[in-house]
Amino acid sequence: MPYTALYRKFRPQEFEDVRGQEHIVTTLKNQIKAERIGHAYLFCGTRGTGKTTIAKIFAKAVNCESPVEGSPCGICKSCRAIAAGSSMNVIEIDAASNNGVDNIREIREEVAYSPAEGKYKVYIIDEVHMLSIGAFNALLKTLEEPPSYVIFILATTEAHKIPITILSRCQRYDFRRISIDTISARLEELLSREQVGAEPKAVRYIAKAADGSMRDALSLLDQCIAFYLGESLTYDHVLEVLGAVDVEVFSGMLRKIIAQDIIGAIALLEELLVQGREPGQFVVDFTWYLRNLLLLQSSDNMEDVLDISSENLALLKEEAQMADGEQLMRYIRIFSELSNQIRYAAQKRVLIEIALIKLCKPEMERDYGSLAQRVAQLEQKLEQGAFVPAMAAQEHGFQDPAAHLPGREEGREEGTAKKLPKAIPEDIREAVENWRPIIEGLSSGLKNYLKAAHLSLAGENQLLVVLDDEVAEGFVSTEAHMEELKEGISQRIGKEVEVKIQRNETGQPFEESYVDLGNVIKQAINMEITIEDEDE
Ligand SMILES: [Zn+2]
């Protein structure tokens, strides 16, 4: 016997089998009982929530010879014809492929003839938002004066794309995403009818992955059953078939993010992708994992809601301690944005990597959540004494730059470019802020050496470009290259800046011997942003 997809096999034939849309079913049944049937209905909602299924049952019910409590009897001639797809009274049109004026004109011509048998002709137009403007206008004419025996059911996932003139003539029904509980219960029911054993956890995972769509849930279940045909369904099987990732992996990922270990996080991602995990699924699952952490933090009694094994719960509780709520919300926000972007993106992996970097480096973002996290990080560094050198520098009296800043030449011998200047000249500041775009515009050899360069201040008004080795210094210092660099700067910021090239001969890392101008300016910019925010 050929395998029939569960979705087809168990497509509801009567209202009682429809799950999760009780508010709609009740209203429609009442209309049939009271014989107050409208001529135009609009069914809106995400995919797989039962729009066309309910439309078909409704079509059956209005034509049924002896409906029971508003539901089709299922045994009369009309019910059987509709169920078999041989009835002339139910016309299904996919607007995605029949979206032209001519398609709708055809309908208008047909509509003129009353049904040969039965009471109503029901036109179900799926994906109706795909109709062209001309087609909508043609449809509108029919909706304005519908024959008494015609019912239109327009189904759409994107109601906002439908002209108001059409909307205003329809009874509108909004289909809800179906809850995980409801989907799980339905899956359990069908599995027992099919006599396939399954772990509750496995079923729930599928229900969760379906994201509110019963149709998706059933096709995911199909995939899992088909892969392990004849075996009972385990959680591990489901993870494997759906390309999903286990909680332990997320735990590892979160720890890397909290430790701001970008390389570690990206390496872990790489590992997952090499194992054949699906990038989109990873994003959805990781978001879900973060949400669980947040729930655990917000209340003690969340164990039941979370639906995870006790060993994973222990792990999760430990992690819930590691990150604070605001931090988690920021992570969740970034990852939910990502799950929207990634759906149709070609470079899924790159997008995930960028998101991971954002999570590790809050300084790359400028919204309130990231600022809060940055402040927390600074506080932590202060506690650890990371800023002592700079503060010690202040104690030594650098308030008076004229007295203490090195002259243009002696700076080099003393390595005193390390001293903090009181003010950074505006044009140098601009040059530093624009450094990346400036060097992007230079010839490739120069660009490559300058990419590795560090920026500091020489004297009071010279941009000091510090290079690591002799070769680089020699290359950049040539008259032609110096000219090119200065030209690049003035083109970008509209000002001439004096530039001095120097090789770091101190034997120490740059940061320890010089004032890192890039970093100083970055911190100053961050302060300004904070102040602006307060003013608003
Ligand atoms: Zn019937």
Coordinates of N, CA, C and O in Angstrom, one line a residue, residues 60-140:
K60 N -19.0 22.4 2.1 CA -19.8 21.2 2.2 C -21.1 21.5 3.0 O -22.1 21.0 2.7
A61 N -20.9 22.2 4.1 CA -22.0 22.4 5.0 C -23.1 23.2 4.4 O -24.3 22.9 4.5
V62 N -22.8 24.2 3.6 CA -23.8 25.0 3.0 C -24.6 24.3 1.9 O -25.8 24.6 1.6
N63 N -24.0 23.3 1.3 CA -24.6 22.5 0.3 C -25.2 21.2 0.8 O -25.9 20.5 0.1
C64 N -25.0 20.9 2.1 CA -25.4 19.6 2.6 C -26.9 19.5 2.7 O -27.6 20.4 3.0
E65 N -27.4 18.3 2.3 CA -28.9 18.1 2.3 C -29.4 18.0 3.7 O -30.6 18.4 3.9
S66 N -28.6 17.5 4.6 CA -29.1 17.4 6.0 C -28.0 17.7 7.0 O -27.5 16.8 7.6
P67 N -27.6 19.0 7.1 CA -26.5 19.3 8.0 C -26.9 19.0 9.5 O -28.1 19.2 9.9
V68 N -25.9 18.7 10.3 CA -26.2 18.4 11.7 C -25.5 19.4 12.5 O -24.3 19.6 12.5
E69 N -26.3 20.2 13.2 CA -25.8 21.3 14.1 C -24.8 22.2 13.3 O -23.7 22.5 13.9
G70 N -25.1 22.5 12.1 CA -24.2 23.4 11.3 C -23.1 22.7 10.6 O -22.3 23.3 9.9
S71 N -22.9 21.4 10.9 CA -21.8 20.6 10.3 C -22.4 19.8 9.1 O -23.5 19.3 9.2
P72 N -21.5 19.5 8.1 CA -22.0 18.7 7.0 C -22.2 17.2 7.5 O -21.5 16.8 8.3
C73 N -23.2 16.6 6.9 CA -23.5 15.2 7.3 C -22.4 14.2 6.9 O -22.2 13.2 7.6
G74 N -21.8 14.5 5.7 CA -20.8 13.6 5.3 C -21.2 12.4 4.5 O -20.4 11.7 3.9
I75 N -22.6 12.2 4.4 CA -23.0 11.0 3.7 C -24.0 11.3 2.5 O -24.2 10.5 1.7
C76 N -24.5 12.5 2.5 CA -25.4 12.8 1.4 C -24.6 12.9 0.1 O -23.4 13.0 0.1
K77 N -25.4 13.0 -1.0 CA -24.7 13.0 -2.4 C -23.8 14.2 -2.5 O -22.6 14.0 -2.9
S78 N -24.2 15.4 -2.0 CA -23.4 16.6 -2.2 C -22.1 16.5 -1.3 O -21.0 16.8 -1.8
C79 N -22.3 16.0 -0.1 CA -21.1 15.9 0.8 C -20.1 15.0 0.1 O -18.9 15.2 0.1
R80 N -20.6 13.8 -0.4 CA -19.6 12.9 -1.0 C -19.0 13.4 -2.2 O -17.8 13.2 -2.4
A81 N -19.7 14.1 -3.0 CA -19.2 14.7 -4.3 C -18.1 15.7 -3.9 O -17.0 15.7 -4.5
I82 N -18.3 16.5 -2.9 CA -17.3 17.5 -2.6 C -16.1 16.9 -2.0 O -14.9 17.2 -2.3
A83 N -16.3 15.9 -1.1 CA -15.2 15.2 -0.5 C -14.3 14.5 -1.6 O -13.1 14.5 -1.5
A84 N -15.0 14.0 -2.7 CA -14.2 13.3 -3.7 C -13.6 14.3 -4.7 O -12.9 13.9 -5.6
G85 N -14.0 15.6 -4.6 CA -13.4 16.6 -5.5 C -14.1 16.6 -6.8 O -13.6 17.2 -7.8
S86 N -15.3 16.0 -6.9 CA -16.0 15.9 -8.2 C -17.2 16.9 -8.3 O -17.9 16.9 -9.3
S87 N -17.4 17.6 -7.2 CA -18.6 18.5 -7.3 C -18.3 19.8 -8.1 O -17.2 20.3 -8.1
M88 N -19.3 20.2 -8.9 CA -19.2 21.4 -9.7 C -19.4 22.6 -8.8 O -19.2 23.8 -9.3
N89 N -19.8 22.4 -7.6 CA -20.2 23.6 -6.8 C -19.1 24.2 -6.0 O -19.2 25.2 -5.4
V90 N -17.9 23.5 -5.9 CA -16.8 24.0 -5.1 C -15.7 24.2 -6.1 O -15.2 23.3 -6.8
I91 N -15.3 25.5 -6.3 CA -14.3 25.8 -7.3 C -13.1 26.4 -6.5 O -13.2 27.5 -5.9
E92 N -12.0 25.7 -6.6 CA -10.8 26.3 -5.9 C -9.9 26.9 -6.9 O -9.6 26.3 -8.0
I93 N -9.4 28.1 -6.6 CA -8.5 28.8 -7.5 C -7.3 29.3 -6.7 O -7.4 29.8 -5.6
D94 N -6.1 29.0 -7.3 CA -4.9 29.5 -6.7 C -4.5 30.8 -7.3 O -4.1 30.8 -8.5
A95 N -4.7 31.9 -6.6 CA -4.4 33.2 -7.2 C -3.0 33.4 -7.5 O -2.6 34.3 -8.3
A96 N -2.1 32.6 -6.9 CA -0.7 32.8 -7.2 C -0.4 32.5 -8.6 O 0.5 33.1 -9.2
S97 N -1.1 31.5 -9.2 CA -0.8 31.2 -10.6 C -1.9 31.6 -11.5 O -1.8 31.5 -12.8
N98 N -3.0 32.1 -11.0 CA -4.1 32.6 -11.8 C -4.5 34.0 -11.4 O -5.6 34.3 -10.9
N99 N -3.5 35.0 -11.6 CA -3.7 36.3 -11.0 C -4.2 37.4 -11.9 O -4.3 38.5 -11.6
G100 N -4.5 37.0 -13.2 CA -4.8 38.0 -14.2 C -6.2 38.4 -14.3 O -7.1 37.7 -13.7
V101 N -6.5 39.5 -15.0 CA -7.9 39.9 -15.2 C -8.7 38.8 -15.8 O -9.9 38.5 -15.5
D102 N -8.1 38.1 -16.8 CA -8.9 37.1 -17.6 C -9.4 36.0 -16.7 O -10.5 35.5 -16.8
N103 N -8.5 35.6 -15.7 CA -8.9 34.6 -14.8 C -10.2 34.9 -14.0 O -11.1 34.1 -13.8
I104 N -10.2 36.2 -13.6 CA -11.4 36.6 -12.8 C -12.6 36.8 -13.7 O -13.7 36.5 -13.3
R105 N -12.4 37.3 -14.9 CA -13.5 37.5 -15.9 C -14.2 36.1 -16.1 O -15.4 36.1 -16.2
E106 N -13.4 35.1 -16.3 CA -13.9 33.7 -16.4 C -14.9 33.4 -15.3 O -15.9 32.9 -15.5
I107 N -14.4 33.7 -14.1 CA -15.2 33.5 -12.9 C -16.5 34.3 -13.0 O -17.6 33.7 -12.8
R108 N -16.4 35.5 -13.4 CA -17.6 36.4 -13.5 C -18.6 35.8 -14.5 O -19.9 35.8 -14.3
E109 N -18.1 35.2 -15.6 CA -19.0 34.7 -16.6 C -19.7 33.4 -16.0 O -20.9 33.2 -16.1
E110 N -18.9 32.6 -15.3 CA -19.5 31.4 -14.7 C -20.5 31.7 -13.7 O -21.5 31.0 -13.6
V111 N -20.2 32.7 -12.9 CA -21.1 33.1 -11.8 C -22.5 33.3 -12.2 O -23.5 33.1 -11.5
A112 N -22.7 33.7 -13.5 CA -24.0 34.0 -14.0 C -25.0 32.8 -14.0 O -26.2 32.9 -14.0
Y113 N -24.4 31.6 -14.0 CA -25.2 30.4 -14.1 C -25.4 29.8 -12.7 O -24.4 29.5 -12.0
S114 N -26.7 29.6 -12.3 CA -26.9 29.0 -11.0 C -26.5 27.5 -11.0 O -26.4 26.9 -12.1
P115 N -26.2 27.0 -9.8 CA -25.8 25.6 -9.8 C -26.8 24.6 -10.3 O -28.0 24.8 -10.1
A116 N -26.4 23.6 -11.1 CA -27.3 22.6 -11.6 C -28.0 21.8 -10.5 O -29.1 21.5 -10.6
E117 N -27.2 21.5 -9.5 CA -27.8 20.9 -8.3 C -27.1 21.4 -7.1 O -26.0 22.0 -7.2
G118 N -27.7 21.3 -6.0 CA -27.2 21.8 -4.7 C -27.6 23.3 -4.6 O -28.2 23.9 -5.5
K119 N -27.2 23.9 -3.5 CA -27.7 25.3 -3.2 C -26.7 26.4 -3.6 O -27.1 27.4 -4.1
Y120 N -25.4 26.1 -3.3 CA -24.5 27.2 -3.5 C -23.3 26.8 -4.4 O -22.8 25.7 -4.3
K121 N -22.8 27.8 -5.1 CA -21.5 27.7 -5.8 C -20.5 28.4 -4.9 O -20.7 29.6 -4.6
V122 N -19.5 27.7 -4.4 CA -18.5 28.3 -3.5 C -17.2 28.4 -4.2 O -16.6 27.4 -4.7
Y123 N -16.7 29.7 -4.3 CA -15.4 29.9 -4.9 C -14.4 30.2 -3.8 O -14.5 31.1 -3.1
I124 N -13.4 29.3 -3.8 CA -12.3 29.5 -2.8 C -11.1 30.0 -3.5 O -10.5 29.3 -4.3
I125 N -10.8 31.2 -3.2 CA -9.6 31.8 -3.9 C -8.4 31.9 -2.9 O -8.5 32.7 -2.0
D126 N -7.5 31.1 -3.1 CA -6.3 31.0 -2.2 C -5.3 32.0 -2.6 O -5.1 32.3 -3.7
E127 N -4.5 32.5 -1.6 CA -3.4 33.5 -1.8 C -4.0 34.7 -2.6 O -3.4 35.1 -3.5
V128 N -5.2 35.1 -2.2 CA -5.9 36.1 -3.0 C -5.1 37.4 -3.1 O -5.3 38.2 -4.1
H129 N -4.1 37.7 -2.2 CA -3.4 38.9 -2.3 C -2.5 39.0 -3.5 O -1.9 40.0 -3.9
M130 N -2.3 37.8 -4.2 CA -1.5 37.8 -5.4 C -2.2 38.3 -6.6 O -1.6 38.4 -7.7
L131 N -3.5 38.6 -6.6 CA -4.2 39.1 -7.7 C -3.7 40.4 -8.2 O -3.2 41.2 -7.4
S132 N -3.7 40.6 -9.5 CA -3.3 41.9 -10.0 C -4.4 42.9 -9.7 O -5.5 42.6 -9.4
I133 N -4.0 44.2 -9.9 CA -5.0 45.3 -9.6 C -6.2 45.1 -10.5 O -7.3 45.2 -10.0
G134 N -6.0 44.8 -11.8 CA -7.1 44.6 -12.7 C -8.0 43.5 -12.2 O -9.2 43.6 -12.3
A135 N -7.3 42.4 -11.8 CA -8.1 41.3 -11.3 C -9.0 41.6 -10.1 O -10.1 41.2 -10.0
F136 N -8.4 42.4 -9.2 CA -9.1 42.8 -8.0 C -10.3 43.6 -8.4 O -11.4 43.5 -7.9
N137 N -10.1 44.5 -9.4 CA -11.3 45.4 -9.8 C -12.4 44.5 -10.4 O -13.6 44.8 -10.2
A138 N -12.0 43.5 -11.2 CA -13.0 42.6 -11.8 C -13.7 41.9 -10.7 O -14.9 41.7 -10.7
L139 N -12.9 41.4 -9.7 CA -13.5 40.7 -8.6 C -14.5 41.6 -7.8 O -15.6 41.1 -7.4
L140 N -14.1 42.8 -7.7 CA -14.9 43.8 -6.9 C -16.3 43.9 -7.5 O -17.3 43.9 -6.8

